[in-house]
PDB file of C-alpha atoms in Angstrom:
ATOM      1  CA  UNK A   1      51.363  63.435 -74.786  1.00  0.00           C
ATOM      2  CA  UNK A   2      51.526  67.012 -72.924  1.00  0.00           C
ATOM      3  CA  UNK A   3      49.144  65.754 -70.393  1.00  0.00           C
ATOM      4  CA  UNK A   4      50.911  62.511 -69.709  1.00  0.00           C
ATOM      5  CA  UNK A   5      54.357  64.262 -69.182  1.00  0.00           C
ATOM      6  CA  UNK A   6      52.664  66.652 -66.680  1.00  0.00           C
ATOM      7  CA  UNK A   7      50.973  63.687 -64.688  1.00  0.00           C
ATOM      8  CA  UNK A   8      54.439  62.049 -64.801  1.00  0.00           C
ATOM      9  CA  UNK A   9      56.260  65.013 -63.508  1.00  0.00           C
ATOM     10  CA  UNK A  10      53.545  65.597 -60.746  1.00  0.00           C
ATOM     11  CA  UNK A  11      53.884  61.829 -59.645  1.00  0.00           C
ATOM     12  CA  UNK A  12      57.647  62.059 -59.520  1.00  0.00           C
ATOM     13  CA  UNK A  13      57.714  65.438 -57.490  1.00  0.00           C
ATOM     14  CA  UNK A  14      54.942  63.899 -54.949  1.00  0.00           C
ATOM     15  CA  UNK A  15      56.950  60.734 -54.613  1.00  0.00           C
ATOM     16  CA  UNK A  16      60.075  62.628 -53.989  1.00  0.00           C
ATOM     17  CA  UNK A  17      58.373  64.907 -51.384  1.00  0.00           C
ATOM     18  CA  UNK A  18      57.045  61.759 -49.449  1.00  0.00           C
ATOM     19  CA  UNK A  19      60.600  60.233 -49.562  1.00  0.00           C
ATOM     20  CA  UNK A  20      62.065  63.586 -48.500  1.00  0.00           C
ATOM     21  CA  UNK A  21      59.825  63.890 -45.327  1.00  0.00           C
ATOM     22  CA  UNK A  22      60.713  60.383 -44.467  1.00  0.00           C
ATOM     23  CA  UNK A  23      57.121  58.814 -44.652  1.00  0.00           C
ATOM     24  CA  UNK A  24      58.037  55.741 -46.860  1.00  0.00           C
ATOM     25  CA  UNK A  25      61.666  54.787 -45.814  1.00  0.00           C
ATOM     26  CA  UNK A  26      62.937  52.147 -48.007  1.00  0.00           C
ATOM     27  CA  UNK A  27      63.414  48.672 -45.983  1.00  0.00           C
ATOM     28  CA  UNK A  28      65.823  45.765 -46.322  1.00  0.00           C
ATOM     29  CA  UNK A  29      66.243  44.845 -49.990  1.00  0.00           C
ATOM     30  CA  UNK A  30      64.659  48.384 -51.157  1.00  0.00           C
ATOM     31  CA  UNK A  31      60.984  47.346 -49.989  1.00  0.00           C
ATOM     32  CA  UNK A  32      58.738  49.927 -48.351  1.00  0.00           C
ATOM     33  CA  UNK A  33      57.429  48.979 -44.871  1.00  0.00           C
ATOM     34  CA  UNK A  34      53.501  48.807 -44.842  1.00  0.00           C
ATOM     35  CA  UNK A  35      53.438  51.090 -41.426  1.00  0.00           C
ATOM     36  CA  UNK A  36      55.658  53.881 -40.335  1.00  0.00           C
ATOM     37  CA  UNK A  37      56.580  54.047 -36.641  1.00  0.00           C
ATOM     38  CA  UNK A  38      55.097  56.766 -34.786  1.00  0.00           C
ATOM     39  CA  UNK A  39      56.742  59.545 -32.727  1.00  0.00           C
ATOM     40  CA  UNK A  40      60.108  58.921 -31.145  1.00  0.00           C
ATOM     41  CA  UNK A  41      60.306  58.364 -27.423  1.00  0.00           C
ATOM     42  CA  UNK A  42      60.917  61.449 -25.322  1.00  0.00           C
ATOM     43  CA  UNK A  43      64.417  62.632 -24.983  1.00  0.00           C
ATOM     44  CA  UNK A  44      65.671  61.510 -21.367  1.00  0.00           C
ATOM     45  CA  UNK A  45      68.544  63.966 -21.703  1.00  0.00           C
ATOM     46  CA  UNK A  46      65.894  66.809 -21.295  1.00  0.00           C
ATOM     47  CA  UNK A  47      65.427  68.042 -17.879  1.00  0.00           C
ATOM     48  CA  UNK A  48      61.821  67.360 -16.267  1.00  0.00           C
ATOM     49  CA  UNK A  49      59.408  70.049 -15.850  1.00  0.00           C
ATOM     50  CA  UNK A  50      59.029  70.485 -12.224  1.00  0.00           C
ATOM     51  CA  UNK A  51      57.149  72.703  -9.945  1.00  0.00           C
ATOM     52  CA  UNK A  52      58.332  73.833  -6.505  1.00  0.00           C
ATOM     53  CA  UNK A  53      56.736  72.296  -3.517  1.00  0.00           C
ATOM     54  CA  UNK A  54      54.393  75.280  -2.797  1.00  0.00           C
ATOM     55  CA  UNK A  55      53.565  76.619  -6.254  1.00  0.00           C
ATOM     56  CA  UNK A  56      52.438  80.372  -6.692  1.00  0.00           C
ATOM     57  CA  UNK A  57      50.741  82.265  -9.622  1.00  0.00           C
ATOM     58  CA  UNK A  58      54.081  83.305 -10.850  1.00  0.00           C
ATOM     59  CA  UNK A  59      55.194  79.953 -11.604  1.00  0.00           C
ATOM     60  CA  UNK A  60      52.796  79.408 -14.518  1.00  0.00           C
ATOM     61  CA  UNK A  61      54.545  82.115 -16.446  1.00  0.00           C
ATOM     62  CA  UNK A  62      57.975  80.639 -16.002  1.00  0.00           C
ATOM     63  CA  UNK A  63      56.974  77.259 -17.133  1.00  0.00           C
ATOM     64  CA  UNK A  64      58.646  76.053 -20.296  1.00  0.00           C
ATOM     65  CA  UNK A  65      57.606  72.618 -22.015  1.00  0.00           C
ATOM     66  CA  UNK A  66      59.399  70.517 -24.682  1.00  0.00           C
ATOM     67  CA  UNK A  67      58.171  70.946 -27.895  1.00  0.00           C
ATOM     68  CA  UNK A  68      56.842  67.806 -29.858  1.00  0.00           C
ATOM     69  CA  UNK A  69      55.418  67.272 -33.218  1.00  0.00           C
ATOM     70  CA  UNK A  70      51.911  68.571 -32.665  1.00  0.00           C
ATOM     71  CA  UNK A  71      52.648  71.058 -29.751  1.00  0.00           C
ATOM     72  CA  UNK A  72      53.671  70.206 -26.419  1.00  0.00           C
ATOM     73  CA  UNK A  73      54.776  66.966 -24.631  1.00  0.00           C
ATOM     74  CA  UNK A  74      51.545  65.472 -23.282  1.00  0.00           C
ATOM     75  CA  UNK A  75      53.221  63.945 -20.420  1.00  0.00           C
ATOM     76  CA  UNK A  76      54.983  66.940 -19.216  1.00  0.00           C
ATOM     77  CA  UNK A  77      51.838  68.913 -19.325  1.00  0.00           C
ATOM     78  CA  UNK A  78      49.759  66.119 -17.487  1.00  0.00           C
ATOM     79  CA  UNK A  79      52.393  66.058 -14.859  1.00  0.00           C
ATOM     80  CA  UNK A  80      52.394  69.637 -14.225  1.00  0.00           C
ATOM     81  CA  UNK A  81      48.478  70.075 -14.441  1.00  0.00           C
ATOM     82  CA  UNK A  82      48.181  67.226 -11.868  1.00  0.00           C
ATOM     83  CA  UNK A  83      50.509  69.062  -9.568  1.00  0.00           C
ATOM     84  CA  UNK A  84      48.719  72.224  -9.807  1.00  0.00           C
ATOM     85  CA  UNK A  85      45.537  70.283  -8.960  1.00  0.00           C
ATOM     86  CA  UNK A  86      47.083  68.792  -5.813  1.00  0.00           C
ATOM     87  CA  UNK A  87      48.475  72.203  -4.639  1.00  0.00           C
ATOM     88  CA  UNK A  88      45.095  73.722  -5.189  1.00  0.00           C
ATOM     89  CA  UNK A  89      43.320  70.824  -3.183  1.00  0.00           C
ATOM     90  CA  UNK A  90      45.782  71.483  -0.434  1.00  0.00           C
ATOM     91  CA  UNK A  91      45.276  75.216  -0.362  1.00  0.00           C
ATOM     92  CA  UNK A  92      41.430  74.838  -0.596  1.00  0.00           C
ATOM     93  CA  UNK A  93      41.452  72.220   2.612  1.00  0.00           C
ATOM     94  CA  UNK A  94      43.884  74.648   4.357  1.00  0.00           C
ATOM     95  CA  UNK A  95      41.323  77.539   3.601  1.00  0.00           C
ATOM     96  CA  UNK A  96      38.413  75.553   4.836  1.00  0.00           C
ATOM     97  CA  UNK A  97      40.274  74.334   8.095  1.00  0.00           C
ATOM     98  CA  UNK A  98      41.126  78.140   8.780  1.00  0.00           C
ATOM     99  CA  UNK A  99      37.421  79.262   8.202  1.00  0.00           C
ATOM    100  CA  UNK A 100      36.322  76.588  10.437  1.00  0.00           C
ATOM    101  CA  UNK A 101      38.618  77.551  13.198  1.00  0.00           C
ATOM    102  CA  UNK A 102      37.748  81.084  12.765  1.00  0.00           C
ATOM    103  CA  UNK A 103      33.977  80.530  12.867  1.00  0.00           C
ATOM    104  CA  UNK A 104      34.423  78.275  15.910  1.00  0.00           C
ATOM    105  CA  UNK A 105      36.506  81.389  17.603  1.00  0.00           C
ATOM    106  CA  UNK A 106      33.762  83.760  16.663  1.00  0.00           C
ATOM    107  CA  UNK A 107      31.044  81.494  18.153  1.00  0.00           C
ATOM    108  CA  UNK A 108      33.106  81.104  21.373  1.00  0.00           C
ATOM    109  CA  UNK A 109      33.746  84.738  21.799  1.00  0.00           C
ATOM    110  CA  UNK A 110      29.944  85.877  21.338  1.00  0.00           C
ATOM    111  CA  UNK A 111      29.010  83.308  23.887  1.00  0.00           C
ATOM    112  CA  UNK A 112      31.221  84.588  26.624  1.00  0.00           C
TER     113      UNK A 112
END
């Protein structure tokens, strides 16, 4: 008899916890839906996470992302990482151009 009461108490507490966190929400007429919806859509009122036109190293420490259920919002992080990749590619292309111009200037200077 004691085992049955302990089991029922644990079952009631478990159901109360499940309902409390919202995993099982009563549907129409008290039915429980088979599937629970995923994460809510991002809040459009939050400002987008943007980088300046020419980002510098200090911009990384000033970034602040919106917090989601399991960390940061992936769309914001992906956008920022894509922008950093573009900035690095632009910078690398400029460095290659300047190095090539410097080599050609040295070659022209040696021949004269």
